[in-house]
JSON list of N, CA, C and O in Angstrom, two decimals:
[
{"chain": "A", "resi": 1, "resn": "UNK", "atom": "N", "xyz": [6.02, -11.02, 8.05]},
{"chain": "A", "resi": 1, "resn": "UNK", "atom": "CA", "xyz": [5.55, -10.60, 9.34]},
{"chain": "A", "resi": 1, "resn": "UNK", "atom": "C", "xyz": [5.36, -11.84, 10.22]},
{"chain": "A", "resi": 1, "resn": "UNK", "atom": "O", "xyz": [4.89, -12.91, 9.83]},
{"chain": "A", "resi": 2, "resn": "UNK", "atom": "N", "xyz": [5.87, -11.51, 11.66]},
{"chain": "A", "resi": 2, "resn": "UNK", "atom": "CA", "xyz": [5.00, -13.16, 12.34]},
{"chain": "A", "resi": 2, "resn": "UNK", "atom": "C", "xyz": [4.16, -13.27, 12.37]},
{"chain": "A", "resi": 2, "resn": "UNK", "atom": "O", "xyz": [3.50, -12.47, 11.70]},
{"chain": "A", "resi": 3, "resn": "UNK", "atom": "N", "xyz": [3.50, -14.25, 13.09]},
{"chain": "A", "resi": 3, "resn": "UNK", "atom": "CA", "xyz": [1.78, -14.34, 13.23]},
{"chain": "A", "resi": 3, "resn": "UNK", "atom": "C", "xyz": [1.94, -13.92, 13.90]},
{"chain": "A", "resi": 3, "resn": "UNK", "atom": "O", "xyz": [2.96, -13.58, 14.51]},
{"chain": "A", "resi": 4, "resn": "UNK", "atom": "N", "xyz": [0.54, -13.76, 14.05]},
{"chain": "A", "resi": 4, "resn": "UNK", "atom": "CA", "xyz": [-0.22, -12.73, 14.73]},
{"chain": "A", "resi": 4, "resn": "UNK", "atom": "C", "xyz": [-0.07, -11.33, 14.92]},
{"chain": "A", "resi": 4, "resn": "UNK", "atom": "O", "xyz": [-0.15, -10.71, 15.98]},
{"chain": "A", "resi": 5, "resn": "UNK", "atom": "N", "xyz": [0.11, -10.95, 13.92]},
{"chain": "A", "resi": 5, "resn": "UNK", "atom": "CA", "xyz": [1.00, -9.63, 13.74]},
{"chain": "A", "resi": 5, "resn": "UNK", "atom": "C", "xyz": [-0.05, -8.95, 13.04]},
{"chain": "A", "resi": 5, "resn": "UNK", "atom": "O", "xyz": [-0.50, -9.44, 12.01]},
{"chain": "A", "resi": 6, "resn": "UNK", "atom": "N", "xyz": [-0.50, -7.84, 13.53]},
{"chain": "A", "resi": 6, "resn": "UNK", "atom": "CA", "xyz": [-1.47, -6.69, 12.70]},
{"chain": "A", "resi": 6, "resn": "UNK", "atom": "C", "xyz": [-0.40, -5.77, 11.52]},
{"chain": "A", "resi": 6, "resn": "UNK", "atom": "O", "xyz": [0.60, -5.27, 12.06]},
{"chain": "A", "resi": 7, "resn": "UNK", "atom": "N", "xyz": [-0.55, -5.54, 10.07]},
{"chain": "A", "resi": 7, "resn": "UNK", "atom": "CA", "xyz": [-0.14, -4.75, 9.53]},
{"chain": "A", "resi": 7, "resn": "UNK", "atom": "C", "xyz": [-1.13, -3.95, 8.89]},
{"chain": "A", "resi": 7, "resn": "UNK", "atom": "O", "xyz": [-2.04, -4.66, 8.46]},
{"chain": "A", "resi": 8, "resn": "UNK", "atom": "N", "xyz": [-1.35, -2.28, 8.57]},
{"chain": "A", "resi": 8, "resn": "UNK", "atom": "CA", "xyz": [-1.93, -1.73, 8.52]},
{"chain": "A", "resi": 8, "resn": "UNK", "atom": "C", "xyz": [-1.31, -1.18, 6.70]},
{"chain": "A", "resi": 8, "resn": "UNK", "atom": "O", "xyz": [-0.62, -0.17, 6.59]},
{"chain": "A", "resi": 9, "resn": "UNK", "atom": "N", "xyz": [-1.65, -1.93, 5.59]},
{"chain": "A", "resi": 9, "resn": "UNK", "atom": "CA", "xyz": [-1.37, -1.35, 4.01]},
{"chain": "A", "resi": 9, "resn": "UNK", "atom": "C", "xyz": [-2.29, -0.31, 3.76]},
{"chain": "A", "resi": 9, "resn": "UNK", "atom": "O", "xyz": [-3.48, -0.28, 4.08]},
{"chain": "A", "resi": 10, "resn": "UNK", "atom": "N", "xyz": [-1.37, 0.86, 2.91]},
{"chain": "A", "resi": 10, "resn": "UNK", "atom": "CA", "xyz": [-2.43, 2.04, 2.73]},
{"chain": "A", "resi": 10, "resn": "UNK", "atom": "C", "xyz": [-1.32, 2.32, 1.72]},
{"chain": "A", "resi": 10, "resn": "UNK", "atom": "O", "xyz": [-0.15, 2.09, 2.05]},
{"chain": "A", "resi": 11, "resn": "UNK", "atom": "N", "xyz": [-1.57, 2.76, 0.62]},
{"chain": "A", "resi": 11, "resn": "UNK", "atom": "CA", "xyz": [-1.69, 3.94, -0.65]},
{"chain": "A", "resi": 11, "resn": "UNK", "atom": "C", "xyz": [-1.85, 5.15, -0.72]},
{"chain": "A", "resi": 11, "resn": "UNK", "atom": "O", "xyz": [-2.89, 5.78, -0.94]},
{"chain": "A", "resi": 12, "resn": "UNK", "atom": "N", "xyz": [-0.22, 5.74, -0.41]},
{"chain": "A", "resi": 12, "resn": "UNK", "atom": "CA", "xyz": [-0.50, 7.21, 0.06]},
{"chain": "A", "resi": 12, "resn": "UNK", "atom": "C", "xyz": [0.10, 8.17, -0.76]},
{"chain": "A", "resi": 12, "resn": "UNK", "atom": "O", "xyz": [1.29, 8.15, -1.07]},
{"chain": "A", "resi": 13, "resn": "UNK", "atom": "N", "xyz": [-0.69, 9.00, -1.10]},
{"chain": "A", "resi": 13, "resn": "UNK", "atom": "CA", "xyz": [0.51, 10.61, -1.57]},
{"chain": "A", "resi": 13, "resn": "UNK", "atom": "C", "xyz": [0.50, 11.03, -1.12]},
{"chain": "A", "resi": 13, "resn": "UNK", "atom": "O", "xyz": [-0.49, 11.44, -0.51]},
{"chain": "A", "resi": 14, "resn": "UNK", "atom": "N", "xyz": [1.83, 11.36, -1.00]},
{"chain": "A", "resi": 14, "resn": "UNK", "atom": "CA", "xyz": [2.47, 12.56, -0.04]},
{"chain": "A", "resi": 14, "resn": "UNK", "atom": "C", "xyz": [3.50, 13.40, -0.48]},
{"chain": "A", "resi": 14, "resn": "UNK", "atom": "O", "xyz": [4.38, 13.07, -1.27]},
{"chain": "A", "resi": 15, "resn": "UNK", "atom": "N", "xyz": [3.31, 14.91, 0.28]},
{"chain": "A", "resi": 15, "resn": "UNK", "atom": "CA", "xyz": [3.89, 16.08, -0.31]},
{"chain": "A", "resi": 15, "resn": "UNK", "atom": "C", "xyz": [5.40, 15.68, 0.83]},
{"chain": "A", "resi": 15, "resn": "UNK", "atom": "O", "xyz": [6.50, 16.18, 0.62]},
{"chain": "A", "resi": 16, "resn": "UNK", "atom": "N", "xyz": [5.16, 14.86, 1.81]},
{"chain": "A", "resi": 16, "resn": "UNK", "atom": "CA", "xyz": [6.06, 14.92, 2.81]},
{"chain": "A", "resi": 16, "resn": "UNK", "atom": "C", "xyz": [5.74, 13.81, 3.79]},
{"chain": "A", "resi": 16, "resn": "UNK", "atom": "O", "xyz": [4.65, 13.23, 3.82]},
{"chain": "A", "resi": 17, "resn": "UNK", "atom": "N", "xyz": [6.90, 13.54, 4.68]},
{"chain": "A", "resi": 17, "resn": "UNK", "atom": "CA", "xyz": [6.39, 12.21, 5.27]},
{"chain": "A", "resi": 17, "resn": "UNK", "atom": "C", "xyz": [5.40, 12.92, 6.83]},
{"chain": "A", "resi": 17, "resn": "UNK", "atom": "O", "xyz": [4.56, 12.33, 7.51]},
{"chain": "A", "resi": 18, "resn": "UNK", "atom": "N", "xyz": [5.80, 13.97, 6.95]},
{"chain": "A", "resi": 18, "resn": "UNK", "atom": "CA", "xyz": [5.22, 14.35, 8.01]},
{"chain": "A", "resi": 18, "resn": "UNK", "atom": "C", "xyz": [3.85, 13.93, 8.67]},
{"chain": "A", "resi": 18, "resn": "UNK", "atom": "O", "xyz": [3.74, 13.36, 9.75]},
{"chain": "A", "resi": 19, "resn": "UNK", "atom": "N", "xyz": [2.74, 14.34, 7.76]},
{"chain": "A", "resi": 19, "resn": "UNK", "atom": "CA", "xyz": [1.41, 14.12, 8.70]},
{"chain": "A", "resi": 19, "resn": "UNK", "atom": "C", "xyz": [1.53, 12.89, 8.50]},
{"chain": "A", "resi": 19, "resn": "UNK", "atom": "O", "xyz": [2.39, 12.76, 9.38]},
{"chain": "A", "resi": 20, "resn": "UNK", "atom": "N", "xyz": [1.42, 11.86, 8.11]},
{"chain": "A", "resi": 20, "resn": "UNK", "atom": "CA", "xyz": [1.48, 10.46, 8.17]},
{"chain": "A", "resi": 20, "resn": "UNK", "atom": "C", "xyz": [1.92, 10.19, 9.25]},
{"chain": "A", "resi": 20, "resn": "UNK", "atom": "O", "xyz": [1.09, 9.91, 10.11]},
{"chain": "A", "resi": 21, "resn": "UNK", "atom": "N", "xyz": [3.60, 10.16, 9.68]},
{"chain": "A", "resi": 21, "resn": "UNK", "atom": "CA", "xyz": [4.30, 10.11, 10.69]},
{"chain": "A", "resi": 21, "resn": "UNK", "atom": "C", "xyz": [3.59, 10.46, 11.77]},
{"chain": "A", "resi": 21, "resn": "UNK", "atom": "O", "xyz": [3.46, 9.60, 12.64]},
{"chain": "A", "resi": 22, "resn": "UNK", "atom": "N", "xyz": [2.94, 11.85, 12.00]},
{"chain": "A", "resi": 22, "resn": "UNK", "atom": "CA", "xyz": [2.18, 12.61, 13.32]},
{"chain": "A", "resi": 22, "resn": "UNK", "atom": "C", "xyz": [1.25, 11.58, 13.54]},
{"chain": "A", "resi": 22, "resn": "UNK", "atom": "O", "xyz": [1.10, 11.05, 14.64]},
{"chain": "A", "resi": 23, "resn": "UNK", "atom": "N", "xyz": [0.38, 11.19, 12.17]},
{"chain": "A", "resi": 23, "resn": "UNK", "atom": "CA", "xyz": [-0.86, 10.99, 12.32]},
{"chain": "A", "resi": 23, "resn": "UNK", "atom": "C", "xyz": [-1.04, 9.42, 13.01]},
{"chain": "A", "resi": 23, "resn": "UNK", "atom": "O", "xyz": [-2.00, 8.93, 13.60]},
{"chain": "A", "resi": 24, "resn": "UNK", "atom": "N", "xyz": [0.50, 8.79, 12.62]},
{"chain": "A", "resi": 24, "resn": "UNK", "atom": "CA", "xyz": [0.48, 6.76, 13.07]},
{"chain": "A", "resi": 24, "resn": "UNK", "atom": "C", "xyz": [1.58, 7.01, 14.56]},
{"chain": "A", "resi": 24, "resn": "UNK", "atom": "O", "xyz": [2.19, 6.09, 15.11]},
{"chain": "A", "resi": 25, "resn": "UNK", "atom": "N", "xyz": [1.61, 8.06, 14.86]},
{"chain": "A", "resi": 25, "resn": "UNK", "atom": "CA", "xyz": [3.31, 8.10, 16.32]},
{"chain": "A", "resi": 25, "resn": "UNK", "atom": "C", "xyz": [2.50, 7.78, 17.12]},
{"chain": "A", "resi": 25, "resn": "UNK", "atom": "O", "xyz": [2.61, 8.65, 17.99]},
{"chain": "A", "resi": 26, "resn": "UNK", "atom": "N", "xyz": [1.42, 6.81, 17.57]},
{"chain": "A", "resi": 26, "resn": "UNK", "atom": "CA", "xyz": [0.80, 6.97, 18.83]},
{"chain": "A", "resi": 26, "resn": "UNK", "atom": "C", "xyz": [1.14, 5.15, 18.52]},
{"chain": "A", "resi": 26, "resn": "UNK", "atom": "O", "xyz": [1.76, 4.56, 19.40]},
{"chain": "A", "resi": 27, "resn": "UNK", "atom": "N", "xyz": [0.60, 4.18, 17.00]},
{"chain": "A", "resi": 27, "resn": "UNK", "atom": "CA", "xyz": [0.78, 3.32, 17.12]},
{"chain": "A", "resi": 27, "resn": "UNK", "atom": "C", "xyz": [2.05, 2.94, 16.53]},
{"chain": "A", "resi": 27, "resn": "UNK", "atom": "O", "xyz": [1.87, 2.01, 15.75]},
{"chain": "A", "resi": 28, "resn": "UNK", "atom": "N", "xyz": [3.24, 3.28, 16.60]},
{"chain": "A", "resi": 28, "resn": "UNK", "atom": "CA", "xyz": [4.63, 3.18, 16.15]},
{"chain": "A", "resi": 28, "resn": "UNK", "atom": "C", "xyz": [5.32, 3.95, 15.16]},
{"chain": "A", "resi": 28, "resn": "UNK", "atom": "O", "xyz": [4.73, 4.99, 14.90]},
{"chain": "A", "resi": 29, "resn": "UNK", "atom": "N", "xyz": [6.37, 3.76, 14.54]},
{"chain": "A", "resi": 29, "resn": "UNK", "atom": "CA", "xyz": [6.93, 4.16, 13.68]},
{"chain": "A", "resi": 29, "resn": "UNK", "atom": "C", "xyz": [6.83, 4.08, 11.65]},
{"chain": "A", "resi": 29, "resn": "UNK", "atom": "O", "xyz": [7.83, 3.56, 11.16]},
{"chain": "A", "resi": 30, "resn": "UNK", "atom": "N", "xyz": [6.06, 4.40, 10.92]},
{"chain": "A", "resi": 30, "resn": "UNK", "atom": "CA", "xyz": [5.63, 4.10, 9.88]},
{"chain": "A", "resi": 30, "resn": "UNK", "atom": "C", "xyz": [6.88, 3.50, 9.06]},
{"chain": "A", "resi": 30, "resn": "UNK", "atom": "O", "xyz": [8.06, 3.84, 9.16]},
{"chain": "A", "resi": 31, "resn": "UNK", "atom": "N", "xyz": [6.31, 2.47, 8.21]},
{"chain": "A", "resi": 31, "resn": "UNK", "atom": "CA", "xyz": [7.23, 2.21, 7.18]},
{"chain": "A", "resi": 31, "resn": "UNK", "atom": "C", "xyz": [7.18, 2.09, 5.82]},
{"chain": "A", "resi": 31, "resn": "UNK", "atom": "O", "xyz": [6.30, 1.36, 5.36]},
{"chain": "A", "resi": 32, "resn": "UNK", "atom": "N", "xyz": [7.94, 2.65, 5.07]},
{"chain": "A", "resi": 32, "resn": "UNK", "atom": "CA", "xyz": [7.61, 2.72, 3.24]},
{"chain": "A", "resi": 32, "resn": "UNK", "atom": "C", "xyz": [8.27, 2.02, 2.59]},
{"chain": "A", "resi": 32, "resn": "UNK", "atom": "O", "xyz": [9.50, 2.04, 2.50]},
{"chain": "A", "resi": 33, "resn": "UNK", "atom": "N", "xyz": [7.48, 1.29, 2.03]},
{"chain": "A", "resi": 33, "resn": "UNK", "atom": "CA", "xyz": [7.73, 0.81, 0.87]},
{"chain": "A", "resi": 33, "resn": "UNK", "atom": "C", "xyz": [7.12, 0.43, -0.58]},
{"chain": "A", "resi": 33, "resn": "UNK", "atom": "O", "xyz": [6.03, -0.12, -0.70]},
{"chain": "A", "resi": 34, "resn": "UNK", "atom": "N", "xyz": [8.07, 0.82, -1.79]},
{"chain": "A", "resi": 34, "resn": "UNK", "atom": "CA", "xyz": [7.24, 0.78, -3.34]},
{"chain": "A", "resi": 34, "resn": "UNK", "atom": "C", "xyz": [6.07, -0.27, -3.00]},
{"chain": "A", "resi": 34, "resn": "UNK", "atom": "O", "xyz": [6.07, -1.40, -2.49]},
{"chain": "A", "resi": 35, "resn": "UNK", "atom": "N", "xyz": [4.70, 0.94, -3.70]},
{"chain": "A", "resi": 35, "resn": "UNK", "atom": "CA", "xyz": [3.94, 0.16, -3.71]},
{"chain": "A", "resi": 35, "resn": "UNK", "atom": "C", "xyz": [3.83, -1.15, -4.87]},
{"chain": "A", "resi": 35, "resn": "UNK", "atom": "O", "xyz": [3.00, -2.06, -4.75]},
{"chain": "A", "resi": 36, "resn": "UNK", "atom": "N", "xyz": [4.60, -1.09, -5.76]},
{"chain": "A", "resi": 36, "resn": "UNK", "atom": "CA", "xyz": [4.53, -2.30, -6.59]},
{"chain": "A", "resi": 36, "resn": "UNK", "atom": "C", "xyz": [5.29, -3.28, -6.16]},
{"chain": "A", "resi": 36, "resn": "UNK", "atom": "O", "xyz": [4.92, -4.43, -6.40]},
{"chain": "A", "resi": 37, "resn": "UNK", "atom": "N", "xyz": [6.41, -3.09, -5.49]},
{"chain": "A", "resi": 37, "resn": "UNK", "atom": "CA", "xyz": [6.80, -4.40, -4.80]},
{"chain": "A", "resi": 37, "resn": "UNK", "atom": "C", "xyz": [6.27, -4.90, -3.51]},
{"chain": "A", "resi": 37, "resn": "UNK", "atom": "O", "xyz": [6.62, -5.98, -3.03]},
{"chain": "A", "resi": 38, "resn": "UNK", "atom": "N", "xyz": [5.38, -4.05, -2.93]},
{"chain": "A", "resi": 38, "resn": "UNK", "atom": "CA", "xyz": [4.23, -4.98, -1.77]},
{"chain": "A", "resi": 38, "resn": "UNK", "atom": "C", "xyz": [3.38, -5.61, -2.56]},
{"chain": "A", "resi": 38, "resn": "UNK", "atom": "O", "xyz": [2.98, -6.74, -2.28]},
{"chain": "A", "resi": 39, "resn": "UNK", "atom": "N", "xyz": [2.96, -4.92, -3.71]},
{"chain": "A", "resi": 39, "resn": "UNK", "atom": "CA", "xyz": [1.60, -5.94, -4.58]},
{"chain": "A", "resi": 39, "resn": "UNK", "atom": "C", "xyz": [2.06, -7.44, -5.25]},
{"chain": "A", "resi": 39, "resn": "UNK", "atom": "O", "xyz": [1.66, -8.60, -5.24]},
{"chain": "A", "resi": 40, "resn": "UNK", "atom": "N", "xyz": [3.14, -6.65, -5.85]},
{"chain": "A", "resi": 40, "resn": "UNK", "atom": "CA", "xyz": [3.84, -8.09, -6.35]},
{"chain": "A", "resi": 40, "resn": "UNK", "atom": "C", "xyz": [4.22, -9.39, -4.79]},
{"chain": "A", "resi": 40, "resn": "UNK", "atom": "O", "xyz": [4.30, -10.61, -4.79]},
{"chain": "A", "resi": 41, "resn": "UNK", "atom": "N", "xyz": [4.32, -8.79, -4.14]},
{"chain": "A", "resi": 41, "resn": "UNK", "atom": "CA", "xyz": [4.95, -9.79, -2.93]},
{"chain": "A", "resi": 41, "resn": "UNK", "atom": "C", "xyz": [3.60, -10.27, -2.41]},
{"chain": "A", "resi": 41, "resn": "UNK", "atom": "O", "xyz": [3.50, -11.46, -2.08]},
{"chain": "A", "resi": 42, "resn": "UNK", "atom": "N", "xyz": [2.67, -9.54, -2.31]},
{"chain": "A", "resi": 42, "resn": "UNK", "atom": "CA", "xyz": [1.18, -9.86, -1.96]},
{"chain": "A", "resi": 42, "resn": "UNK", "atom": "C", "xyz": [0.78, -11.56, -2.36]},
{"chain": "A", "resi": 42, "resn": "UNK", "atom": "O", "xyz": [0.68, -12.66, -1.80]},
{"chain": "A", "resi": 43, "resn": "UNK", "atom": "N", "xyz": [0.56, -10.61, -4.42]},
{"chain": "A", "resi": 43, "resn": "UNK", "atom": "CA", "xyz": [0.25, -11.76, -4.91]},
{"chain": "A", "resi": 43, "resn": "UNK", "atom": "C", "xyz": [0.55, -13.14, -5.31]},
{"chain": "A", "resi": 43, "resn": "UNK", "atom": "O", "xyz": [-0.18, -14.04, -5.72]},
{"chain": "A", "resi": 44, "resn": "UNK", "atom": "N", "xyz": [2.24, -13.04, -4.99]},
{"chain": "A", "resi": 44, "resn": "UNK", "atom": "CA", "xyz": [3.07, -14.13, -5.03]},
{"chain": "A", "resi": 44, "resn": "UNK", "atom": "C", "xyz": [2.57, -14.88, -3.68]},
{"chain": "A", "resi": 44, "resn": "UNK", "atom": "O", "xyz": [2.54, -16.10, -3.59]},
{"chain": "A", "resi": 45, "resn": "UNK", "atom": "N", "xyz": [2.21, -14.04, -2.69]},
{"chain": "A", "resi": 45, "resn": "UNK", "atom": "CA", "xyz": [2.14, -14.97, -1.33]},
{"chain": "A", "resi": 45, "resn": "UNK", "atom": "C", "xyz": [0.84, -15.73, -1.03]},
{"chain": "A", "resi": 45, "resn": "UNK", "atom": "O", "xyz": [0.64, -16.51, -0.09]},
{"chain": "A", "resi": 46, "resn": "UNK", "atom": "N", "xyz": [-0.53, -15.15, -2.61]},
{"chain": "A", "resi": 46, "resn": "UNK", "atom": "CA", "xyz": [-1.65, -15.56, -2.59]},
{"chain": "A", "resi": 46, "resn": "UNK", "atom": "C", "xyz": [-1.32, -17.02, -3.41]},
{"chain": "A", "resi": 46, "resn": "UNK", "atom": "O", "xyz": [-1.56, -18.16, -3.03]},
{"chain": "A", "resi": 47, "resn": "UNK", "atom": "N", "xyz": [-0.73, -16.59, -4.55]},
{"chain": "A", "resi": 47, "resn": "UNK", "atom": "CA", "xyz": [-0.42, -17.74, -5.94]},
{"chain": "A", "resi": 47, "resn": "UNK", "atom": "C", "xyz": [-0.05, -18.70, -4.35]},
{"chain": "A", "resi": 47, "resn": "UNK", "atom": "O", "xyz": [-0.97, -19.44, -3.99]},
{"chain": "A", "resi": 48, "resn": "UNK", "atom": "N", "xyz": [0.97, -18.70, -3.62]},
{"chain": "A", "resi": 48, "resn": "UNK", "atom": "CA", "xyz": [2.37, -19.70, -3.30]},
{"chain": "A", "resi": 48, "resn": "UNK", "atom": "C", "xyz": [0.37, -20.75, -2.41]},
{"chain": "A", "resi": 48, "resn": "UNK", "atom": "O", "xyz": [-0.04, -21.90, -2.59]},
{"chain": "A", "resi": 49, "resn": "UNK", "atom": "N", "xyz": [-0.09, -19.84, -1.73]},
{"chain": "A", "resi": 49, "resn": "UNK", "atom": "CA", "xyz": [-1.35, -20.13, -0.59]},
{"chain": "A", "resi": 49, "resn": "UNK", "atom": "C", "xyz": [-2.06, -21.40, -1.72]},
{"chain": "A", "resi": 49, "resn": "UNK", "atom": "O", "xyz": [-2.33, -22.57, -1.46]},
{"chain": "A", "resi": 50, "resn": "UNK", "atom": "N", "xyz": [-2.25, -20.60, -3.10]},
{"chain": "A", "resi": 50, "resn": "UNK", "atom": "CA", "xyz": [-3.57, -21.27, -3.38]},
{"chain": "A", "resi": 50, "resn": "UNK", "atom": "C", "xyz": [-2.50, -23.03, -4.02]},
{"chain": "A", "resi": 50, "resn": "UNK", "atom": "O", "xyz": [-3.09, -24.11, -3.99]},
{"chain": "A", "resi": 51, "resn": "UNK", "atom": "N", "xyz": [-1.30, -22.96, -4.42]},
{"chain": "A", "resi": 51, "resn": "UNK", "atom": "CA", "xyz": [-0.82, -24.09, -4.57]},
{"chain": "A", "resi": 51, "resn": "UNK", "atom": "C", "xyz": [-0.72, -24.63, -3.90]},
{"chain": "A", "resi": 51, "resn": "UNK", "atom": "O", "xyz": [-0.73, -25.83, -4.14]},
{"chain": "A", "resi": 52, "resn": "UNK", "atom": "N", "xyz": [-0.55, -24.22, -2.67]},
{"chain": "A", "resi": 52, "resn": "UNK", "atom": "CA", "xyz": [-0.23, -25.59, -1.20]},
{"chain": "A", "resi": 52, "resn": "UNK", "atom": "C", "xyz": [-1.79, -25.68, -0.85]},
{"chain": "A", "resi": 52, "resn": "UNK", "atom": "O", "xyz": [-2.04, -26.81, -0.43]},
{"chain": "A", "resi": 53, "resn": "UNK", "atom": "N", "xyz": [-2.48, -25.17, -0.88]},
{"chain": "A", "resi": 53, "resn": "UNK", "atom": "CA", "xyz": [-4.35, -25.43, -0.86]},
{"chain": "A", "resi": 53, "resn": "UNK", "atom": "C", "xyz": [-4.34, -27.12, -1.42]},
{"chain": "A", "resi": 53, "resn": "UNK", "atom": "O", "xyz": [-5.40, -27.73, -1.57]}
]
């Protein structure tokens, strides 16, 4: 993401993408992706932080 960039992570079940979609169309277009490869990418981006620390 660039800076300064708000991203909004959430953990969702869903029967359908619908109410999600209804519920975020005011602040853009939603996007999915496996939640184990955001966690894994997360924590790689904490590990990469705390080595250049």
């Amino acid at each position: 993401m660039p800076p300064d960039t708000t991203v909004l992570v959430a953990e969702v079940a869903e029967d359908g993408p619908e109410a999600a979609d209804e519920a975020l169309a005011p602040y853009g277009t939603p996007v999915r992706h496996p939640a184990d490869r955001v966690r894994e990418e997360v924590e790689a981006a904490i590990a990469e932080g705390r080595r250049s620390a």
